[in-house]
Short mmCIF file of C-alpha atoms in Angstrom, two decimals:
data_model
loop_
_atom_site.label_atom_id
_atom_site.label_comp_id
_atom_site.label_asym_id
_atom_site.label_seq_id
_atom_site.Cartn_x
_atom_site.Cartn_y
_atom_site.Cartn_z
CA MET A 1467 0.00 0.00 0.00
CA PHE A 1468 1.22 3.46 -0.88
CA GLY A 1469 0.92 6.26 1.67
CA PHE A 1470 2.64 9.11 3.48
CA HIS A 1471 6.08 7.48 3.53
CA THR A 1472 6.05 6.13 -0.04
CA GLU A 1473 9.03 7.24 -2.14
CA ALA A 1474 8.60 8.20 -5.81
CA ALA A 1475 10.87 5.33 -6.87
CA GLU A 1476 8.48 2.83 -5.26
CA VAL A 1477 5.52 4.11 -7.27
CA VAL A 1478 7.07 3.24 -10.64
CA ARG A 1479 8.28 -0.26 -9.81
CA GLY A 1480 6.95 -2.58 -12.50
CA ILE A 1481 5.71 0.32 -14.65
CA ASP A 1482 6.97 0.72 -18.23
CA LEU A 1483 6.70 4.24 -19.66
CA THR A 1484 8.70 3.55 -22.81
CA GLY A 1485 7.48 5.75 -25.64
CA ARG A 1486 5.60 8.14 -23.37
CA GLN A 1487 6.57 11.80 -23.30
CA VAL A 1488 6.39 13.58 -19.96
CA VAL A 1489 6.86 17.35 -19.59
CA ILE A 1490 7.86 18.57 -16.11
CA THR A 1491 8.34 22.18 -15.00
CA GLY A 1492 10.59 23.19 -12.12
CA ALA A 1493 12.70 20.09 -12.58
CA SER A 1494 16.04 21.37 -11.28
CA SER A 1495 15.47 20.99 -7.54
CA GLY A 1496 13.50 19.23 -4.83
CA ILE A 1497 10.29 17.51 -5.85
CA GLY A 1498 10.88 18.18 -9.53
CA VAL A 1499 14.21 16.34 -9.58
CA GLU A 1500 12.76 13.32 -7.79
CA THR A 1501 9.71 13.28 -10.06
CA ALA A 1502 11.95 13.32 -13.13
CA ARG A 1503 14.27 10.68 -11.69
CA ALA A 1504 11.41 8.26 -10.98
CA LEU A 1505 9.65 8.69 -14.33
CA GLY A 1506 12.94 8.52 -16.22
CA SER A 1507 13.80 5.26 -14.49
CA ALA A 1508 10.54 3.83 -15.86
CA GLY A 1509 11.56 4.69 -19.41
CA ALA A 1510 9.68 7.94 -20.03
CA ASP A 1511 10.99 10.48 -22.53
CA LEU A 1512 11.45 13.59 -20.40
CA VAL A 1513 11.20 17.25 -21.36
CA LEU A 1514 12.28 19.28 -18.35
CA GLY A 1515 11.70 23.01 -17.98
CA VAL A 1516 14.16 24.88 -15.76
CA ARG A 1517 14.97 28.54 -15.16
CA ASP A 1518 18.73 27.89 -15.08
CA VAL A 1519 19.92 25.27 -17.57
CA ALA A 1520 23.40 24.99 -16.02
CA LYS A 1521 21.90 24.35 -12.59
CA GLY A 1522 19.51 21.86 -14.14
CA GLU A 1523 22.32 19.94 -15.81
CA GLU A 1524 24.10 19.66 -12.48
CA ALA A 1525 20.99 18.60 -10.53
CA LEU A 1526 19.70 16.17 -13.13
CA GLY A 1527 22.91 14.33 -13.94
CA GLY A 1528 22.52 10.58 -14.06
CA ILE A 1529 18.79 10.51 -14.76
CA SER A 1530 17.86 7.51 -16.89
CA GLY A 1531 16.28 7.62 -20.32
CA SER A 1532 15.82 10.35 -22.89
CA VAL A 1533 16.11 13.81 -21.32
CA ARG A 1534 15.69 17.23 -22.95
CA LEU A 1535 16.52 20.17 -20.71
CA LEU A 1536 14.96 23.46 -21.86
CA GLN A 1537 14.98 26.95 -20.37
CA LEU A 1538 11.64 28.07 -18.93
CA ASP A 1539 10.63 31.10 -16.88
CA LEU A 1540 6.96 30.65 -16.04
CA SER A 1541 6.58 34.26 -14.91
CA ASP A 1542 7.35 35.34 -18.50
CA LEU A 1543 4.65 34.32 -20.98
CA ALA A 1544 7.04 34.77 -23.91
CA SER A 1545 9.42 32.27 -22.30
CA VAL A 1546 6.51 29.87 -21.86
CA ALA A 1547 5.69 30.20 -25.56
CA ASP A 1548 9.32 29.59 -26.57
CA PHE A 1549 9.43 26.49 -24.39
CA ALA A 1550 6.18 25.07 -25.75
CA ALA A 1551 7.24 25.70 -29.36
CA GLN A 1552 10.10 23.22 -28.90
CA ILE A 1553 7.70 20.40 -27.99
CA THR A 1554 6.12 18.94 -31.10
CA ALA A 1555 5.64 15.23 -30.35
CA PRO A 1556 2.52 13.99 -28.51
CA VAL A 1557 2.56 14.70 -24.78
CA ASP A 1558 1.23 12.01 -22.45
CA VAL A 1559 1.73 13.84 -19.15
CA LEU A 1560 2.27 17.49 -18.23
CA ILE A 1561 3.41 17.97 -14.63
CA CYS A 1562 3.00 21.58 -13.49
CA ASN A 1563 5.50 21.37 -10.66
CA ALA A 1564 7.40 24.68 -10.63
CA GLY A 1565 6.52 27.18 -7.95
CA VAL A 1566 7.72 30.15 -5.94
CA SER A 1567 6.75 31.18 -2.43
CA LYS A 1568 8.64 33.88 -0.54
CA THR A 1569 10.60 36.05 -2.99
CA PRO A 1570 12.55 39.33 -2.84
CA ASP A 1571 10.07 40.98 -5.24
CA LYS A 1572 6.32 40.81 -4.74
CA HIS A 1573 5.27 41.99 -8.20
CA LEU A 1574 6.64 41.78 -11.72
CA ALA A 1575 7.25 44.92 -13.77
CA ASN A 1576 3.87 44.37 -15.47
CA GLY A 1577 2.06 44.43 -12.12
CA LEU A 1578 1.34 40.71 -11.85
CA ASP A 1579 1.96 39.10 -8.48
CA VAL A 1580 5.07 36.90 -8.79
CA ARG A 1581 3.38 33.88 -7.20
CA PHE A 1582 0.19 34.14 -9.27
CA ALA A 1583 2.16 34.62 -12.49
CA THR A 1584 4.54 31.71 -11.86
CA ASN A 1585 2.42 29.20 -10.00
CA HIS A 1586 -0.82 29.64 -11.93
CA LEU A 1587 -0.80 31.83 -15.03
CA GLY A 1588 2.39 30.47 -16.59
CA HIS A 1589 1.16 26.90 -16.19
CA PHE A 1590 -2.29 27.88 -17.47
CA HIS A 1591 -0.70 29.28 -20.64
CA LEU A 1592 1.64 26.30 -21.04
CA ALA A 1593 -1.23 23.82 -20.81
CA HIS A 1594 -3.13 25.71 -23.51
CA LEU A 1595 -0.10 25.76 -25.79
CA LEU A 1596 0.50 22.03 -25.31
CA LYS A 1597 -3.17 21.07 -25.62
CA PRO A 1598 -2.82 20.09 -29.31
CA GLN A 1599 0.09 17.79 -28.45
CA MET A 1600 -1.87 16.25 -25.60
CA ALA A 1601 -4.95 15.80 -27.77
CA ALA A 1602 -2.74 14.40 -30.57
CA ASN A 1603 -2.09 11.25 -28.61
CA ASP A 1604 -3.11 8.54 -31.07
CA LEU A 1605 -2.16 5.49 -29.04
CA GLY A 1606 -5.55 4.93 -27.49
CA ARG A 1607 -4.77 6.58 -24.17
CA GLY A 1608 -5.62 9.97 -22.75
CA ALA A 1609 -3.26 12.67 -21.56
CA ARG A 1610 -2.89 13.76 -17.94
CA ILE A 1611 -2.11 17.11 -16.38
CA VAL A 1612 -0.72 16.98 -12.84
CA VAL A 1613 -0.86 20.31 -11.00
CA VAL A 1614 1.20 20.55 -7.82
CA SER A 1615 -0.78 22.52 -5.23
CA SER A 1616 -0.10 22.71 -1.48
CA ALA A 1617 -1.80 22.30 1.88
CA ALA A 1618 -1.17 26.04 2.20
CA HIS A 1619 -4.33 26.61 0.12
CA LYS A 1620 -6.57 26.01 3.12
CA GLY A 1621 -8.64 29.02 4.09
CA MET A 1622 -7.37 31.06 1.12
CA PRO A 1623 -10.00 31.07 -1.64
CA VAL A 1624 -9.11 32.93 -4.81
CA ARG A 1625 -10.09 36.61 -4.68
CA LEU A 1626 -11.14 37.36 -8.23
CA ASP A 1627 -11.46 41.07 -7.42
CA ASP A 1628 -7.79 41.34 -6.39
CA LEU A 1629 -5.78 38.51 -7.93
CA GLN A 1630 -2.62 40.62 -8.04
CA TRP A 1631 -2.76 41.84 -4.43
CA GLN A 1632 -2.99 45.51 -5.38
CA SER A 1633 -5.67 46.54 -2.88
CA ARG A 1634 -4.76 44.25 0.04
CA GLU A 1635 -1.78 44.29 2.34
CA HIS A 1636 0.61 41.91 0.62
CA PHE A 1637 1.93 38.87 2.48
CA ASP A 1638 4.10 36.37 0.64
CA GLY A 1639 2.55 33.41 2.44
CA ALA A 1640 -1.01 34.48 1.73
CA ALA A 1641 -0.30 35.22 -1.93
CA TYR A 1642 1.38 31.83 -2.27
CA ALA A 1643 -1.57 30.10 -0.60
CA GLU A 1644 -4.05 31.78 -2.92
CA SER A 1645 -2.02 30.71 -5.97
CA LYS A 1646 -2.21 27.13 -4.67
CA SER A 1647 -6.01 27.43 -4.51
CA ALA A 1648 -5.83 28.58 -8.13
CA ASN A 1649 -3.99 25.34 -8.95
CA ILE A 1650 -6.90 23.28 -7.62
CA LEU A 1651 -9.42 25.36 -9.56
CA PHE A 1652 -7.38 25.03 -12.75
CA ALA A 1653 -7.34 21.23 -12.48
CA GLN A 1654 -11.10 21.20 -11.97
CA GLU A 1655 -11.90 23.47 -14.88
CA ALA A 1656 -9.36 21.94 -17.29
CA THR A 1657 -11.01 18.57 -16.72
CA ARG A 1658 -14.48 20.00 -17.28
CA ARG A 1659 -13.48 21.70 -20.52
CA TRP A 1660 -11.02 19.19 -21.98
CA ARG A 1661 -12.18 15.76 -20.83
CA GLY A 1662 -14.01 15.28 -24.13
CA GLY A 1663 -10.66 15.51 -25.90
CA GLY A 1664 -9.11 12.88 -23.65
CA ILE A 1665 -7.32 15.32 -21.31
CA VAL A 1666 -7.87 15.27 -17.56
CA ALA A 1667 -6.15 17.19 -14.77
CA ASN A 1668 -5.69 16.49 -11.07
CA ALA A 1669 -4.24 18.62 -8.29
CA VAL A 1670 -1.64 17.17 -5.93
CA LEU A 1671 -0.91 18.02 -2.29
CA PRO A 1672 2.69 16.79 -2.03
CA GLY A 1673 3.15 17.28 1.70
CA SER A 1674 5.74 19.50 3.33
CA SER A 1675 9.42 19.07 2.58
CA LEU A 1676 12.43 21.36 2.65
CA THR A 1677 13.29 22.12 -0.98
CA GLY A 1678 14.35 25.09 -3.08
CA LEU A 1679 10.85 26.52 -2.57
CA GLN A 1680 11.96 27.70 0.88
CA ARG A 1681 15.26 29.22 -0.26
CA PHE A 1682 14.23 32.65 1.02
CA HIS A 1683 12.80 31.34 4.30
CA GLY A 1684 14.97 32.10 7.30
CA GLU A 1685 15.35 29.73 10.24
CA ALA A 1686 12.89 31.76 12.31
CA LEU A 1687 10.17 31.46 9.67
CA LYS A 1688 10.76 27.72 9.28
CA ARG A 1689 10.26 27.36 13.04
CA LYS A 1690 7.15 29.53 12.99
CA ILE A 1691 5.58 27.48 10.19
CA GLY A 1692 6.49 24.29 12.03
CA PHE A 1693 8.97 22.81 9.57
CA ILE A 1694 11.69 22.58 12.20
CA HIS A 1695 11.78 22.50 15.98
CA GLU A 1696 13.67 24.87 18.26
CA ASP A 1697 16.63 22.48 18.30
CA GLY A 1698 16.77 22.54 14.50
CA SER A 1699 15.40 19.02 14.01
CA LEU A 1700 12.76 18.34 11.35
CA ASP A 1701 9.13 17.97 12.35
CA PRO A 1702 8.05 14.31 11.82
CA ARG A 1703 5.27 15.52 9.53
CA MET A 1704 7.91 16.62 7.01
CA LYS A 1705 8.67 14.44 4.00
CA THR A 1706 11.81 13.79 2.04
CA ALA A 1707 11.81 15.21 -1.50
CA GLY A 1708 11.32 11.67 -2.79
CA GLN A 1709 8.27 11.16 -0.58
CA ALA A 1710 6.85 14.54 -1.58
CA ALA A 1711 7.26 13.62 -5.26
CA ALA A 1712 5.48 10.28 -4.88
CA THR A 1713 1.93 11.58 -5.36
CA SER A 1714 2.89 13.48 -8.52
CA VAL A 1715 4.39 10.28 -9.92
CA TRP A 1716 1.31 8.31 -8.86
CA ALA A 1717 -0.98 10.88 -10.48
CA ALA A 1718 1.00 10.54 -13.70
CA THR A 1719 1.00 6.74 -13.82
CA ALA A 1720 -1.74 5.11 -11.71
CA ALA A 1721 -4.02 2.87 -13.76
CA GLU A 1722 -6.93 3.62 -11.43
CA LEU A 1723 -6.79 7.29 -12.43
CA GLU A 1724 -7.24 6.63 -16.16
CA GLY A 1725 -9.85 9.08 -17.43
CA ARG A 1726 -10.42 10.58 -13.97
CA GLY A 1727 -9.86 14.26 -13.33
CA GLY A 1728 -10.81 17.22 -11.18
CA LEU A 1729 -9.55 15.40 -8.08
CA VAL A 1730 -7.31 16.50 -5.24
CA LEU A 1731 -4.69 13.82 -4.50
CA GLU A 1732 -2.53 13.27 -1.43
CA ASP A 1733 -0.25 10.48 -0.16
CA CYS A 1734 -0.86 8.48 -3.38
CA GLY A 1735 -4.62 8.51 -2.97
CA GLU A 1736 -7.61 10.83 -3.06
CA ALA A 1737 -7.40 13.58 -0.46
CA LEU A 1738 -10.15 13.90 2.11
CA PRO A 1739 -11.99 17.17 2.67
CA VAL A 1740 -10.73 18.84 5.83
CA GLY A 1741 -12.63 17.45 8.80
CA PRO A 1742 -12.36 15.32 11.93
CA GLU A 1743 -10.53 12.56 10.02
CA THR A 1744 -7.72 14.80 8.76
CA HIS A 1745 -4.80 16.18 10.75
CA ALA A 1746 -3.73 19.82 10.53
CA TRP A 1747 -1.41 19.37 7.56
CA ALA A 1748 -3.63 16.96 5.60
CA GLY A 1749 -6.78 17.14 3.50
CA TYR A 1750 -8.12 19.83 1.19
CA ASP A 1751 -10.43 22.77 1.78
CA ALA A 1752 -13.61 21.93 -0.13
CA SER A 1753 -14.81 25.53 0.20
CA VAL A 1754 -11.89 26.63 -1.99
CA ALA A 1755 -12.85 24.23 -4.80
CA ASP A 1756 -15.88 26.14 -6.09
CA PRO A 1757 -16.92 25.36 -9.71
CA GLU A 1758 -18.19 28.88 -10.43
CA THR A 1759 -14.95 30.40 -9.18
CA ALA A 1760 -13.04 27.89 -11.32
CA ARG A 1761 -14.93 29.06 -14.42
CA ALA A 1762 -14.41 32.71 -13.61
CA LEU A 1763 -10.69 32.24 -12.87
CA TRP A 1764 -10.26 30.45 -16.21
CA GLU A 1765 -11.92 33.28 -18.12
CA HIS A 1766 -9.93 35.93 -16.25
CA SER A 1767 -6.71 34.01 -16.88
CA GLU A 1768 -7.49 33.94 -20.60
CA GLU A 1769 -7.90 37.71 -20.51
CA LEU A 1770 -4.60 38.17 -18.68
CA VAL A 1771 -2.70 35.99 -21.14
CA GLY A 1772 -4.07 38.07 -24.01
CA GLN A 1773 -3.22 41.28 -22.20
CA PHE A 1774 0.37 40.46 -21.31
CA LEU A 1775 1.55 38.50 -24.33
CA PRO A 1776 4.06 40.59 -26.33
#
């Protein structure tokens, strides 16, 4: 049985992904590296998007199988378009893994919140650009989109009237959490709109692990959040990067998920709505996953892409 402690490498044992193309964003550190390593070991052809190609080459050395490493800055829609243009073969799986949390700059020069632009809008645009390649799969199987969200989404529904945090006091953590709610809504709405073409999307709660996502978190903040104790030791609720990658790998490969989308996944299974049966770091906030908000966010995202494309 898979669960909290399952490593990504365990998920792909006995699975053959030969001939399947998998696109992964944010593949140069943490969960992304372990996701790529596991899927590559199963024979997948990997296309890996990274901000820094040199760093990616160093981090991804030794990964099995066919690997293409391409530059990708998800906060820049032109970079997203350049990346997508280099992918012409059918895509079986798109894993929207890249993300930013606390950053030195809160907004881009164009006024977009850094977290919203990177974590949601860039992936939204990428999925649209790769939709023909996902729909072009002619081998009798559908394509999957895996969107990496976070338990941080709880209690932070998307504010459609202020997506860029222009009229609220801006907190990195809150803006990050709201972008993670947007990830869940995107998976829901992509499934609703694209299921007829054989494309489904699921959101993943990977669990907490110390990765490059926290590179701007100081020790005090890590203690406040609960990642580490006063003596510097890790909280037992923390996962290794390999454990945190396991649900993404499961979402990409599990036979029982064939044709199923709009789900929130956790610990290699379906996540439970927050309630008496879930602990503080587990489960998803069902109040965030509102279908009408998902539709409205999709339409607003389309408008933003049109507005900010060069």
